[in-house]
Every structure is written in C-alpha cells, then in structure tokens.
PDB file of C-alpha atoms in Angstrom:
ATOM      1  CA  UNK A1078       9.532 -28.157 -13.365  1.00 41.00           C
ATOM      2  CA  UNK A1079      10.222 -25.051 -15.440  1.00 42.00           C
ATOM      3  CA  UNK A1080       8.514 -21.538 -14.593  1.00 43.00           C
ATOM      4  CA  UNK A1081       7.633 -19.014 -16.810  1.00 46.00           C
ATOM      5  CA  UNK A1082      10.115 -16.297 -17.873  1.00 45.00           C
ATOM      6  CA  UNK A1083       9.997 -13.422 -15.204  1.00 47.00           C
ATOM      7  CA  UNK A1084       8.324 -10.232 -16.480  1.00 50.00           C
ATOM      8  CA  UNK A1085      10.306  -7.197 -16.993  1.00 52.00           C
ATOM      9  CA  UNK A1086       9.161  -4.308 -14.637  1.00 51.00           C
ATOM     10  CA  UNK A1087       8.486  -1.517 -16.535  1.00 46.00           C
ATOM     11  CA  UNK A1088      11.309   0.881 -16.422  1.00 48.00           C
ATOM     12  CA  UNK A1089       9.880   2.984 -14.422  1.00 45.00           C
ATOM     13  CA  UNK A1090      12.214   6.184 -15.275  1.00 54.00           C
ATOM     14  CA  UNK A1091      11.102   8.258 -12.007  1.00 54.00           C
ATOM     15  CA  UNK A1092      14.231   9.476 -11.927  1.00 52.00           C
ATOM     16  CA  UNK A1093      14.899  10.951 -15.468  1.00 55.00           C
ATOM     17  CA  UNK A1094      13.771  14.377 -13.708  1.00 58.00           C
ATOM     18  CA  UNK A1095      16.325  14.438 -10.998  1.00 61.00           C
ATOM     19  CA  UNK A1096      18.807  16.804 -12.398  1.00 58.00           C
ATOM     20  CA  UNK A1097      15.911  19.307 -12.689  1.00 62.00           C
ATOM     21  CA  UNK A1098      15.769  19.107  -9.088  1.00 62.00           C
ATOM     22  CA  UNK A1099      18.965  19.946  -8.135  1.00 66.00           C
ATOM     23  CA  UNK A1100      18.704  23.265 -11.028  1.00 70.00           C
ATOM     24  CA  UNK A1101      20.800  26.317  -8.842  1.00 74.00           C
ATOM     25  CA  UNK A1102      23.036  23.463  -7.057  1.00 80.00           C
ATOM     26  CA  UNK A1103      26.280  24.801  -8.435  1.00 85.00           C
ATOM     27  CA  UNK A1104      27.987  21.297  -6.753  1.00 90.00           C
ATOM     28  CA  UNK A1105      25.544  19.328  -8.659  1.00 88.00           C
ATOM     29  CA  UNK A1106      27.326  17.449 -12.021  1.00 90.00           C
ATOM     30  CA  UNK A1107      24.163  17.427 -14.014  1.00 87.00           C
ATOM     31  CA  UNK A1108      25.895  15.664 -17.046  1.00 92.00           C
ATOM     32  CA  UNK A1109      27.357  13.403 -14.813  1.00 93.00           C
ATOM     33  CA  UNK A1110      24.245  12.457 -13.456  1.00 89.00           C
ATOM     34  CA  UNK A1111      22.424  12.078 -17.198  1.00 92.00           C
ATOM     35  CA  UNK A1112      25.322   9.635 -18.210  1.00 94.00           C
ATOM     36  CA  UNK A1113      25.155   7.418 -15.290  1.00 91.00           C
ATOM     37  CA  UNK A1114      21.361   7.729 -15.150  1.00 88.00           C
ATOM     38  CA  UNK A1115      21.821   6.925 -19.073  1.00 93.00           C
ATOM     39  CA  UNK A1116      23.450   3.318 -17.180  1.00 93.00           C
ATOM     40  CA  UNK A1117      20.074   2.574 -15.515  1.00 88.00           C
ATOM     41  CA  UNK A1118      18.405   2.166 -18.832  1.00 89.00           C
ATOM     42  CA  UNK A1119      19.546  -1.330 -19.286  1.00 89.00           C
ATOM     43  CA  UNK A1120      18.048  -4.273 -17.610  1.00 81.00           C
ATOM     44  CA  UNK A1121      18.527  -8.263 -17.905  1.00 75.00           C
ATOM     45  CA  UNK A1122      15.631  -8.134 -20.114  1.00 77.00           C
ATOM     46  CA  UNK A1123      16.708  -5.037 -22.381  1.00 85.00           C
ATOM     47  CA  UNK A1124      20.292  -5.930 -22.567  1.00 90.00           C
ATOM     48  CA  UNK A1125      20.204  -3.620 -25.946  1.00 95.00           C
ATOM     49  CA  UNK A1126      19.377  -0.246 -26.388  1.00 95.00           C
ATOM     50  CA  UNK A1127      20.004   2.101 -29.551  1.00 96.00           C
ATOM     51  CA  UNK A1128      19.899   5.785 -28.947  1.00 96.00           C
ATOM     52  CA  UNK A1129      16.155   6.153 -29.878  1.00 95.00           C
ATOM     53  CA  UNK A1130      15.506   3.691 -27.046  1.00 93.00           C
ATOM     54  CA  UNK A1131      17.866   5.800 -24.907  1.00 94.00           C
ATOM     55  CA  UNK A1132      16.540   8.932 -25.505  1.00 93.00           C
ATOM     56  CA  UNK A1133      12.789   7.271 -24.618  1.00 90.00           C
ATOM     57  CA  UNK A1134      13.583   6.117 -21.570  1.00 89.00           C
ATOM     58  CA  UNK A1135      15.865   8.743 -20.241  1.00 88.00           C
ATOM     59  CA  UNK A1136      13.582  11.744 -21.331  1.00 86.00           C
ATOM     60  CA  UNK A1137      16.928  13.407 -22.963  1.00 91.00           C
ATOM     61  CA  UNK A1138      16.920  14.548 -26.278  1.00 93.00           C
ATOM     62  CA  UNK A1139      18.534  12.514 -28.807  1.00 95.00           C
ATOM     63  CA  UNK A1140      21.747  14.587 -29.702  1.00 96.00           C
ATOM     64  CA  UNK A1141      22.685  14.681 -25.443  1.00 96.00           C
ATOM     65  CA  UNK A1142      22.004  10.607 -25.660  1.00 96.00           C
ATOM     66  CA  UNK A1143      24.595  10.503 -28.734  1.00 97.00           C
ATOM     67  CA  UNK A1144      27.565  12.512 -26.963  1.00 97.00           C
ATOM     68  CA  UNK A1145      26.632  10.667 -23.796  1.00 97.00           C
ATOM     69  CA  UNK A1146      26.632   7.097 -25.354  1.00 98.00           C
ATOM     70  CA  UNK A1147      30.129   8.014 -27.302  1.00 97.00           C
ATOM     71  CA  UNK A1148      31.422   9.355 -24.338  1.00 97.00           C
ATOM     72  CA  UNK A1149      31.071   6.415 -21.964  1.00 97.00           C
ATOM     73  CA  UNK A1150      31.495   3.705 -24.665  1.00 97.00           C
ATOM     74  CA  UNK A1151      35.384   5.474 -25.230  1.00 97.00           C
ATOM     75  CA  UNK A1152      35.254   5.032 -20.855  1.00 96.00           C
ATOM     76  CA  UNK A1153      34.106   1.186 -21.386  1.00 96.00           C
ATOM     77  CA  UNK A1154      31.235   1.110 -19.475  1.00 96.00           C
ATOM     78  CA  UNK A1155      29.494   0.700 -23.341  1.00 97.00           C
ATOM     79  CA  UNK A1156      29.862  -1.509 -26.350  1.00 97.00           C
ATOM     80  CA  UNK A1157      28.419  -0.804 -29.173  1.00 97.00           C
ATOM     81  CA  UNK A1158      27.290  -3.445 -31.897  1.00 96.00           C
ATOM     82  CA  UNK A1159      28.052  -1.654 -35.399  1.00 93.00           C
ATOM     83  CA  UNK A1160      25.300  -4.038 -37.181  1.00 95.00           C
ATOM     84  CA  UNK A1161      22.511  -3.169 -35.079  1.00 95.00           C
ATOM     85  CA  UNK A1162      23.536  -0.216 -34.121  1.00 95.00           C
ATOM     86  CA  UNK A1163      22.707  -0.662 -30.312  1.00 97.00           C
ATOM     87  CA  UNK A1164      24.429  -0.835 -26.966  1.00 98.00           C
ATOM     88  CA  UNK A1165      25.085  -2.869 -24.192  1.00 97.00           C
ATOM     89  CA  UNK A1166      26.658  -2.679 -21.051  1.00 95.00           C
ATOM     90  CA  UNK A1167      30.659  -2.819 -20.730  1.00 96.00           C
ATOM     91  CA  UNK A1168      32.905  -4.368 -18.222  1.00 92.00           C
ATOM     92  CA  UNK A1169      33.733  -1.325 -16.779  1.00 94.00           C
ATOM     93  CA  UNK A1170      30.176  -1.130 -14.887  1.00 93.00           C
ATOM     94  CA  UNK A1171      31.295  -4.433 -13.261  1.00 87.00           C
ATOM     95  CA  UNK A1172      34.400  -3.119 -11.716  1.00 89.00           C
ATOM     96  CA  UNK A1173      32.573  -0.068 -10.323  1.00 90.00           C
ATOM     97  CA  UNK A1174      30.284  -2.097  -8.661  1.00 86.00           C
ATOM     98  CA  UNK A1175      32.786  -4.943  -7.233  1.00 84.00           C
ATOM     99  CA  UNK A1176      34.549  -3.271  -4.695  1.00 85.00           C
ATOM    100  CA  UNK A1177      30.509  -2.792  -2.705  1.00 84.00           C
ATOM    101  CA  UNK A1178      29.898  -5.912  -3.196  1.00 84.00           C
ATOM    102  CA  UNK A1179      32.692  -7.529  -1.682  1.00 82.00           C
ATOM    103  CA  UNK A1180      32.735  -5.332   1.095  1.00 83.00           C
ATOM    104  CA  UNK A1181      29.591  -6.653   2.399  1.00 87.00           C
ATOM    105  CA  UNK A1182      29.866  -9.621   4.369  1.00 91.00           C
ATOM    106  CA  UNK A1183      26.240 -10.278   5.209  1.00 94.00           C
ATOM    107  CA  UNK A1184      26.506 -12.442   1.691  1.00 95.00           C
ATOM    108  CA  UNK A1185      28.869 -14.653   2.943  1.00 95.00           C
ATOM    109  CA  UNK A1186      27.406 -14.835   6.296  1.00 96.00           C
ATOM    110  CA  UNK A1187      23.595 -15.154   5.021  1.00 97.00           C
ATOM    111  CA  UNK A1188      24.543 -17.960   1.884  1.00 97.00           C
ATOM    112  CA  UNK A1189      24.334 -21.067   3.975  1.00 97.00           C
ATOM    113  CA  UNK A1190      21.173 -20.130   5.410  1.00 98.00           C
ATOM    114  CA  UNK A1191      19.551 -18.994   2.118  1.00 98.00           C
ATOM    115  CA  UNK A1192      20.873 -22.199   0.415  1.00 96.00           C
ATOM    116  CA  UNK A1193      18.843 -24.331   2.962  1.00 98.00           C
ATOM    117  CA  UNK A1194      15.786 -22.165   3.221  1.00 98.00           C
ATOM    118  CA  UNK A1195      15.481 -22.348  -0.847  1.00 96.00           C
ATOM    119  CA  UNK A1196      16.167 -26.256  -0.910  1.00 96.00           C
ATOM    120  CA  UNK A1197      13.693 -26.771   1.976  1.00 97.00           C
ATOM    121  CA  UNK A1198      11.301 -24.455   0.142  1.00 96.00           C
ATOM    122  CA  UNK A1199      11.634 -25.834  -3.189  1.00 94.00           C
ATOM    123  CA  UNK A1200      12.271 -22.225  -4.424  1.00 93.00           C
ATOM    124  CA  UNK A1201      14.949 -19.144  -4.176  1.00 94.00           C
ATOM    125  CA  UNK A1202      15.968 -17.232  -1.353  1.00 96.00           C
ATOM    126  CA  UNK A1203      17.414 -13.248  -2.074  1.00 96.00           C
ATOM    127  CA  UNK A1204      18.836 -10.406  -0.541  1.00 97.00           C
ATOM    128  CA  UNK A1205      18.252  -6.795  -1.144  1.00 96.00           C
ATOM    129  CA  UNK A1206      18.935  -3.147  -0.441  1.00 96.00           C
ATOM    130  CA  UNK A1207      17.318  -0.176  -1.398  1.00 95.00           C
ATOM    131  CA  UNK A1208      18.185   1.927  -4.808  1.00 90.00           C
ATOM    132  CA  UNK A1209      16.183   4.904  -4.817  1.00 90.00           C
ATOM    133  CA  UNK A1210      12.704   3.394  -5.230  1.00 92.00           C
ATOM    134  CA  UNK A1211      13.924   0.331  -6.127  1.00 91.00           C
ATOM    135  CA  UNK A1212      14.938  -2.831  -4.167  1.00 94.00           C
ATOM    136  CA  UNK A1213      18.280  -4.621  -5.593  1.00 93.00           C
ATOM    137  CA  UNK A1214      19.159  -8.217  -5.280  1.00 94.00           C
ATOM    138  CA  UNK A1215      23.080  -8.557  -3.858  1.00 94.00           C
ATOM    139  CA  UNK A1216      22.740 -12.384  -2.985  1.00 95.00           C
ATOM    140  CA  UNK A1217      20.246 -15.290  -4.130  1.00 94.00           C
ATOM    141  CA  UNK A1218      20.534 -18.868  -3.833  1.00 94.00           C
ATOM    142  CA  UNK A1219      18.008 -21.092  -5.323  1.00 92.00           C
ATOM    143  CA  UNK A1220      16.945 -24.856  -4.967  1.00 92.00           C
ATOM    144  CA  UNK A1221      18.386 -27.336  -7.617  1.00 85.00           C
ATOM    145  CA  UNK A1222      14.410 -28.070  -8.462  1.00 83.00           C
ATOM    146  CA  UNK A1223      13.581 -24.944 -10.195  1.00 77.00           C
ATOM    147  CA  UNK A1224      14.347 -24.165 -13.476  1.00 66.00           C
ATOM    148  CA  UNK A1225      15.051 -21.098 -15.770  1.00 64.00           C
ATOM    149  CA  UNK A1226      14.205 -18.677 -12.582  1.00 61.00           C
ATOM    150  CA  UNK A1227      17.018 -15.794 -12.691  1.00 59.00           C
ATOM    151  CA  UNK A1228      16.961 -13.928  -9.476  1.00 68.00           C
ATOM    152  CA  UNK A1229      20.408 -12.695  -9.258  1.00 80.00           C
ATOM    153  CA  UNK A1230      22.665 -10.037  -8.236  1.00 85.00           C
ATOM    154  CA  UNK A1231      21.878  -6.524  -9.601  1.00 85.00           C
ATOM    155  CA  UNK A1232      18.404  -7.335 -10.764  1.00 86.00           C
ATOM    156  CA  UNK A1233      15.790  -4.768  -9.243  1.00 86.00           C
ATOM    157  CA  UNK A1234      12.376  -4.193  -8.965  1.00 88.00           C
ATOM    158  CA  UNK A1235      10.345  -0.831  -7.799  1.00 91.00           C
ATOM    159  CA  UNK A1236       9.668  -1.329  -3.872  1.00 94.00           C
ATOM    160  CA  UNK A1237       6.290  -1.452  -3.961  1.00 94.00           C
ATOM    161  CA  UNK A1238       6.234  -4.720  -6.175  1.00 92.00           C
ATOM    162  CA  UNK A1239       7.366  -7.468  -3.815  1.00 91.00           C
ATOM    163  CA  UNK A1240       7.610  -8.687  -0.536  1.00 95.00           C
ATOM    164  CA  UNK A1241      10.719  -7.818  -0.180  1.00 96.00           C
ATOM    165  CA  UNK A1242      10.229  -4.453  -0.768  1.00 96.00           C
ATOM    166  CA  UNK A1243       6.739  -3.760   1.290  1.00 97.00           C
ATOM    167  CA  UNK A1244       9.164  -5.412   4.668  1.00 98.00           C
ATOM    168  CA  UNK A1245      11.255  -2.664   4.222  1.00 98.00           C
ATOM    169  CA  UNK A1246       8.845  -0.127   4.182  1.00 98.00           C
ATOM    170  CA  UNK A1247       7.233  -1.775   7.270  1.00 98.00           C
ATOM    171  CA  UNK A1248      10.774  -1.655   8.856  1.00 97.00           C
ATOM    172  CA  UNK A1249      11.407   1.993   8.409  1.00 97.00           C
ATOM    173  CA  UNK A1250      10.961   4.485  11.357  1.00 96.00           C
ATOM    174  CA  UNK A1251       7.576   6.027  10.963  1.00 96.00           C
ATOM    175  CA  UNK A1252       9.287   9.661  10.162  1.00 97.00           C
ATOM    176  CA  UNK A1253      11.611   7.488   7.248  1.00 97.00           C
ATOM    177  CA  UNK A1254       8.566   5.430   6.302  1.00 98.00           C
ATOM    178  CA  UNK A1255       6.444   8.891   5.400  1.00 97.00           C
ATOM    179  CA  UNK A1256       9.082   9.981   3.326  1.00 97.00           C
ATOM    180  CA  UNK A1257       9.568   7.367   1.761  1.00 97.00           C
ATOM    181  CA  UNK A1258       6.487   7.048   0.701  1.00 97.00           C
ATOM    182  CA  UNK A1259       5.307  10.714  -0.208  1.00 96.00           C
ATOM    183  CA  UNK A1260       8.397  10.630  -2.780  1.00 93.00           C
ATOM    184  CA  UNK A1261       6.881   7.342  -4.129  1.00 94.00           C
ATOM    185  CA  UNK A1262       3.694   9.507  -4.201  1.00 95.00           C
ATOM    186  CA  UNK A1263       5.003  11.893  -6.292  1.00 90.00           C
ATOM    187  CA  UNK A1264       7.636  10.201  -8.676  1.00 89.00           C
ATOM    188  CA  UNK A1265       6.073   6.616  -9.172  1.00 90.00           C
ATOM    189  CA  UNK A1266       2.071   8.205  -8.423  1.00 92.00           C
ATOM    190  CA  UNK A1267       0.626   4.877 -10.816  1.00 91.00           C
ATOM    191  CA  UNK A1268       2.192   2.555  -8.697  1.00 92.00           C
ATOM    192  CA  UNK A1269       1.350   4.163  -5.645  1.00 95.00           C
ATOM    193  CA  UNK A1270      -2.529   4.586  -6.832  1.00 96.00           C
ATOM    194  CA  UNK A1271      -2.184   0.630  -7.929  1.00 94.00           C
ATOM    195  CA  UNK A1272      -0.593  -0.749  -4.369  1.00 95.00           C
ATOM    196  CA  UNK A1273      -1.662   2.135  -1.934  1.00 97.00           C
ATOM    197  CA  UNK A1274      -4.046  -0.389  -0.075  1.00 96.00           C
ATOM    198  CA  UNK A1275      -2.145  -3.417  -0.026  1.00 95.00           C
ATOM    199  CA  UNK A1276       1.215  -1.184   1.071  1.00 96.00           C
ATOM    200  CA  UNK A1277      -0.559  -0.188   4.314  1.00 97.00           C
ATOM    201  CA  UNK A1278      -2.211  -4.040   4.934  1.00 96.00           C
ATOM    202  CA  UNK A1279       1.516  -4.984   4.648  1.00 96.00           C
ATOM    203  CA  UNK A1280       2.598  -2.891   7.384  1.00 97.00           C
ATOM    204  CA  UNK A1281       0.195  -3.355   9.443  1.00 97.00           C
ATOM    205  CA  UNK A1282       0.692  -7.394   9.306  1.00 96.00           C
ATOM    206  CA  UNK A1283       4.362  -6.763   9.713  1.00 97.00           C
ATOM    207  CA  UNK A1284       3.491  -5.573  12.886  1.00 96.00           C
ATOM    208  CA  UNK A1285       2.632  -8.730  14.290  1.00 97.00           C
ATOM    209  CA  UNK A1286       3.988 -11.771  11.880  1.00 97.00           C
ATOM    210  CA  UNK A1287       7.494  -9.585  11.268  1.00 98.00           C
ATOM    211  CA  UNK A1288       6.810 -10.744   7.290  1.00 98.00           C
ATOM    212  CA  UNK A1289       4.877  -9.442   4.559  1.00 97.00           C
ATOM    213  CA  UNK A1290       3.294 -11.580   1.699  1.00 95.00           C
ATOM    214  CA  UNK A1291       3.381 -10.551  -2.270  1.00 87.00           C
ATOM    215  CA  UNK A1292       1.669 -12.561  -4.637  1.00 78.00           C
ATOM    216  CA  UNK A1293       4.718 -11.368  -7.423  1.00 63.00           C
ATOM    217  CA  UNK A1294       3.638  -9.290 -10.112  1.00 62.00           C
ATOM    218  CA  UNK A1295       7.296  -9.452 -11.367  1.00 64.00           C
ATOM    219  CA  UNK A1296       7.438 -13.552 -11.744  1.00 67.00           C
ATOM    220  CA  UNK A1297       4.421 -15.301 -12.699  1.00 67.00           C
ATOM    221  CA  UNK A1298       3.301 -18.574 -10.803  1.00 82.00           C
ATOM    222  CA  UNK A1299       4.829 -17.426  -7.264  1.00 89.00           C
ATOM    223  CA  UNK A1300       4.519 -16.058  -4.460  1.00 93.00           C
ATOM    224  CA  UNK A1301       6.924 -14.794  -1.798  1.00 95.00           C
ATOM    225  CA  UNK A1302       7.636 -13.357   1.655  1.00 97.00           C
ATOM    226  CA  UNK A1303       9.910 -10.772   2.837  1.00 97.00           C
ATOM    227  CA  UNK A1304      11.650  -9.925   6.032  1.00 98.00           C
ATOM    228  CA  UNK A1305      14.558  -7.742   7.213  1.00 98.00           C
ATOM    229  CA  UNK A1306      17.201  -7.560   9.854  1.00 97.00           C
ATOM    230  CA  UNK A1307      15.993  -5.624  12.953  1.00 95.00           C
ATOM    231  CA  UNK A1308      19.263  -3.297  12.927  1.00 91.00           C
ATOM    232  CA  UNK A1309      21.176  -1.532   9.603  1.00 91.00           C
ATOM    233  CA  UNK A1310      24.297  -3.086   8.229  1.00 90.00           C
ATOM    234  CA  UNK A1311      26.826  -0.653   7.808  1.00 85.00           C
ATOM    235  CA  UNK A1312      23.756   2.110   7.345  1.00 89.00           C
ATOM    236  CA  UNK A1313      21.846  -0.357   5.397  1.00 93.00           C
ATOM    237  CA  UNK A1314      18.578  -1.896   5.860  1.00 96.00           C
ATOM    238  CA  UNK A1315      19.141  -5.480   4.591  1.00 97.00           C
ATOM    239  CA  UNK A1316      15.759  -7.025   3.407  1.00 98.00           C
ATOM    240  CA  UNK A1317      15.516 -11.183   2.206  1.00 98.00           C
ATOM    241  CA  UNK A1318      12.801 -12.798   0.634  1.00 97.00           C
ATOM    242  CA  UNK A1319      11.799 -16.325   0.007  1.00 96.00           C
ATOM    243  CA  UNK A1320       9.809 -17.186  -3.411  1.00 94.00           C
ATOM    244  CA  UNK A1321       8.135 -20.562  -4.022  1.00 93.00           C
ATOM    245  CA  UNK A1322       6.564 -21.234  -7.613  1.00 91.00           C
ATOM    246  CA  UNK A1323       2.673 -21.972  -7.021  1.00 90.00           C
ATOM    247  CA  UNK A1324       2.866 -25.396  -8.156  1.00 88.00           C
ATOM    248  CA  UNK A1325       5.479 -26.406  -4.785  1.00 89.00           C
ATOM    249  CA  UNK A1326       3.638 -24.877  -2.210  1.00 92.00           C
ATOM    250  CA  UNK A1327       0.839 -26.225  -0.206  1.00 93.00           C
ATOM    251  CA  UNK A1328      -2.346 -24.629   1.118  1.00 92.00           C
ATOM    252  CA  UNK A1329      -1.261 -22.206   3.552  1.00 94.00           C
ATOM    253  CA  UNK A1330       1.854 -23.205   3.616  1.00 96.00           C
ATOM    254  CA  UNK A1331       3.436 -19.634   2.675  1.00 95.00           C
ATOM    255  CA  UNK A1332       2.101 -18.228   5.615  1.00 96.00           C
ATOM    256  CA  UNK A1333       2.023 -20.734   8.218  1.00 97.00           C
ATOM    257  CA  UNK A1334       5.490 -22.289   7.234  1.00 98.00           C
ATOM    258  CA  UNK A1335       7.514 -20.444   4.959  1.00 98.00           C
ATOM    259  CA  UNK A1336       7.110 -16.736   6.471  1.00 98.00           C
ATOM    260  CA  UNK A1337       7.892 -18.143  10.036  1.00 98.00           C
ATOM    261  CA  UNK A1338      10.947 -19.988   8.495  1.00 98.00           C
ATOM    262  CA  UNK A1339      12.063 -16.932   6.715  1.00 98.00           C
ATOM    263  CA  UNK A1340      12.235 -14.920   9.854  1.00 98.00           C
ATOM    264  CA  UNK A1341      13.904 -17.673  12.143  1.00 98.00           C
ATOM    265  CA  UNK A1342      16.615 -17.732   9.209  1.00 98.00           C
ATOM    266  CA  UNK A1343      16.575 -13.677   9.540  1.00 98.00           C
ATOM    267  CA  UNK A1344      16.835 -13.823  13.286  1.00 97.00           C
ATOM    268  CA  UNK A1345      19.527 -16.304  12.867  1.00 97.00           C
ATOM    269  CA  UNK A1346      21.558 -14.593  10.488  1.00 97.00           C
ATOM    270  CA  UNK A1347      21.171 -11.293  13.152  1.00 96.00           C
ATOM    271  CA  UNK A1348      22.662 -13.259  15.711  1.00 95.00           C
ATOM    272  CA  UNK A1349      25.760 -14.213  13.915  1.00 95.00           C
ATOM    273  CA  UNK A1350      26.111 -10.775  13.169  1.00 93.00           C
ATOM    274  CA  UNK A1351      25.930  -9.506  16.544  1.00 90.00           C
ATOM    275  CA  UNK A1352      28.564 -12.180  18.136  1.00 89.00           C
ATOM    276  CA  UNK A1353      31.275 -11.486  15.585  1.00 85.00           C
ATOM    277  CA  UNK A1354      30.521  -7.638  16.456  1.00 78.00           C
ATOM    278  CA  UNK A1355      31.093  -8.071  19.807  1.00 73.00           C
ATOM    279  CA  UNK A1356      33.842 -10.739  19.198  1.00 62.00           C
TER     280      UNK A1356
END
C-alpha cells in the first residue's frame, strides 16, 4: 500500500546567522563557514537550487552566493546545469561524509535488529544523531510492504519534529537538556512556541515508558516512536525510531506494542555493544 510523499521540513535556516556569532574570533573561517553552510541548502526534496534560491535561504547576498557557488563547483562538491541555470550537489560531498559513516559500527551492529523490528511492524526502522538542531538519519531499514517511503541516510529533520528527536532531548542530562533547548528558544523560537507543550509531555513520559510518541508532521499517515541508547557512542547520543503508516497499525498498538518493542531492540542492541567492549 503506497503512502503519501513525505513533506519537506521547511528549511529552517537557524543557522544562516552563525558567522555573526563568532564576529572578533580571529580563528573563526567565516567564508568557510558561508560555503559549507551554502551545502546545507539542499535537501532530497530541493535537489536544485539557482543562486536566487541560494541567496534566500542562506541570508547572503547574491554576489557572495555567486563566488561561493563557482568556488565549490571548481572543488566538486557542485554541478551546475547550464540550461536551468541551477545546482546540485557533487560527488565530492559524498566522499567527505564516507569516512564517518563507515567508522560507525552501531549500523552494522543495529541492521539486523532494525530489519526485523520494521518487517514485524509493517513499517521502517532509523537511526539518528544530532546536527545542530537537527536529527540525521545514518541507518534505516524498512519492511518490503511499504511503498515510496524514503527514510534514508543523510535525510534530517529539526529535533523537535519527531520522536526521534523529542527521546533525545529526554535523554540529555538536565544541564545539556536546558541548553539545548534555550538555543532552540532562540534560533528556531516558531517551532519552539508550536511544540513547547508537547516537548515537555515527551520528557516527562520518557521518564517512565523510556519512549516518546510523535504523530509525524514530516510524513503524513504515520506515526512513530523514538528511543536511544542509555550510554554515548564514541561521544554520540544514538537515537532510533520506529514509524508505522496509520493504515498498519492497530488501536493502541503503537504504544502498547511497538514502543515496548522498540526499546527491547534498543536494550538489545546496548548489550551487544557492551560485550564486544569488554571483549
């Protein structure tokens, strides 16, 4: 049964202003930091951007989006299409972003337990780390049954959007947590106005059923869960989340079955982490 076409978060570009903040660091490459931030523009569903589009979502004048956008397309890590006059993003973003990936293990440790999770769910099974204010998917796996669903590695989403991303709020030390959240405050204050209340409900049940619940404003027609390991991967937090389309799940299944399900694959993904540690 097909699902709808996931929604595109709005690119929230919170952190267009960051250079400012770092105005009398003399270590701080601020046109280093506009061209990679220039990067972050594209998504799955904008694949294409011309410099107008740039220059929108950036914040940076048009002329700095020009030199930036010639610059890194002569680097590869842009192509440009001369008919339309746009950009997309070149191969050499991939090999940046290889050698993290396959440095971290917990994907090969976690797939075979996603991969039955999702089939026995009828749905997809993800992990994620943070990005700034965003969480990003390094791992999915996703049950034969649903169609045209594309959660996959590298997509993101702001944290305060999912399941995923309210469990690692919940997880943070209450010092981290409060930071966390007064910088959402101040650089994403919409979203925070929007998902203030159900934020704190999510931490609070975390407390007690060690998963949160997001009915997904990012993919219409389901709903999801979201757990994390009890201990940091190599200084990570490492957050999953299980999403079932509306139409597979039944009445109170998500939280009676699936969230408990999600966890005891969590929990048993910890422990194989902490015998090859000690082995």
């Amino acid at each position: 049964m097909e699902m709808k076409a996931v929604k595109d978060p709005a690119p929230y570009a919170y952190w267009a202003d960051e250079p400012q903040l770092h105005e009398g660091d003399r270590q701080f490459a601020t046109t280093l930091a506009r061209g990679l931030d220039l990067l972050r523009c594209f998504s799955p569903f904008s694949p294409e951007l011309g410099n107008k589009d740039l220059s929108i979502r950036s914040g940076l004048p048009k002329p700095t989006v020009s030199r930036l956008t010639y610059t890194l397309t002569s680097l590869g890590y842009l192509k440009h299409d001369r008919t339309s006059g746009k950009y997309r993003l070149g191969s050499a973003v991939l090999s940046i972003g290889y050698p993290l990936l396959a440095n971290l293990n917990i994907r090969q440790i976690a797939r075979p337990y996603m991969r039955e999770l999702a089939n026995y769910a009828n749905g997809w099974v993800s992990i994620g780390i943070r990005d700034r204010l965003n969480m990003v998917y390094i791992e999915s796996a996703r049950s034969s049954n649903v169609l045209r669903v594309k959660p996959d590695v590298g997509q993101s989403f702001p944290i305060l959007m999912g399941s995923m991303g309210r469990a690692y709020i919940a997880t943070l030390a209450d010092a981290e947590r409060q930071a966390l959240i007064n910088e959402m405050k101040v650089k994403t204050p919409d979203l925070w106005a929007k998902y203030e209340a159900e934020t704190y409900r999510s931490i609070e049940r975390y407390k007690t059923h060690h998963f949160c619940m997001r009915h997904s404003d990012i993919l219409p027609d389901a709903h999801s869960v979201g757990s994390c390991l009890t201990t940091a991967v190599d200084n990570e937090i490492i957050a999953f989340n299980c999403a079932v389309p509306i139409y597979a799940l039944q009445p109170n299944q998500l939280e009676q079955d699936i969230g408990p399900k999600l966890v005891k694959m969590v929990r048993t993904i910890e422990g194989v982490l902490r015998s090859r540690c000690s082995g």
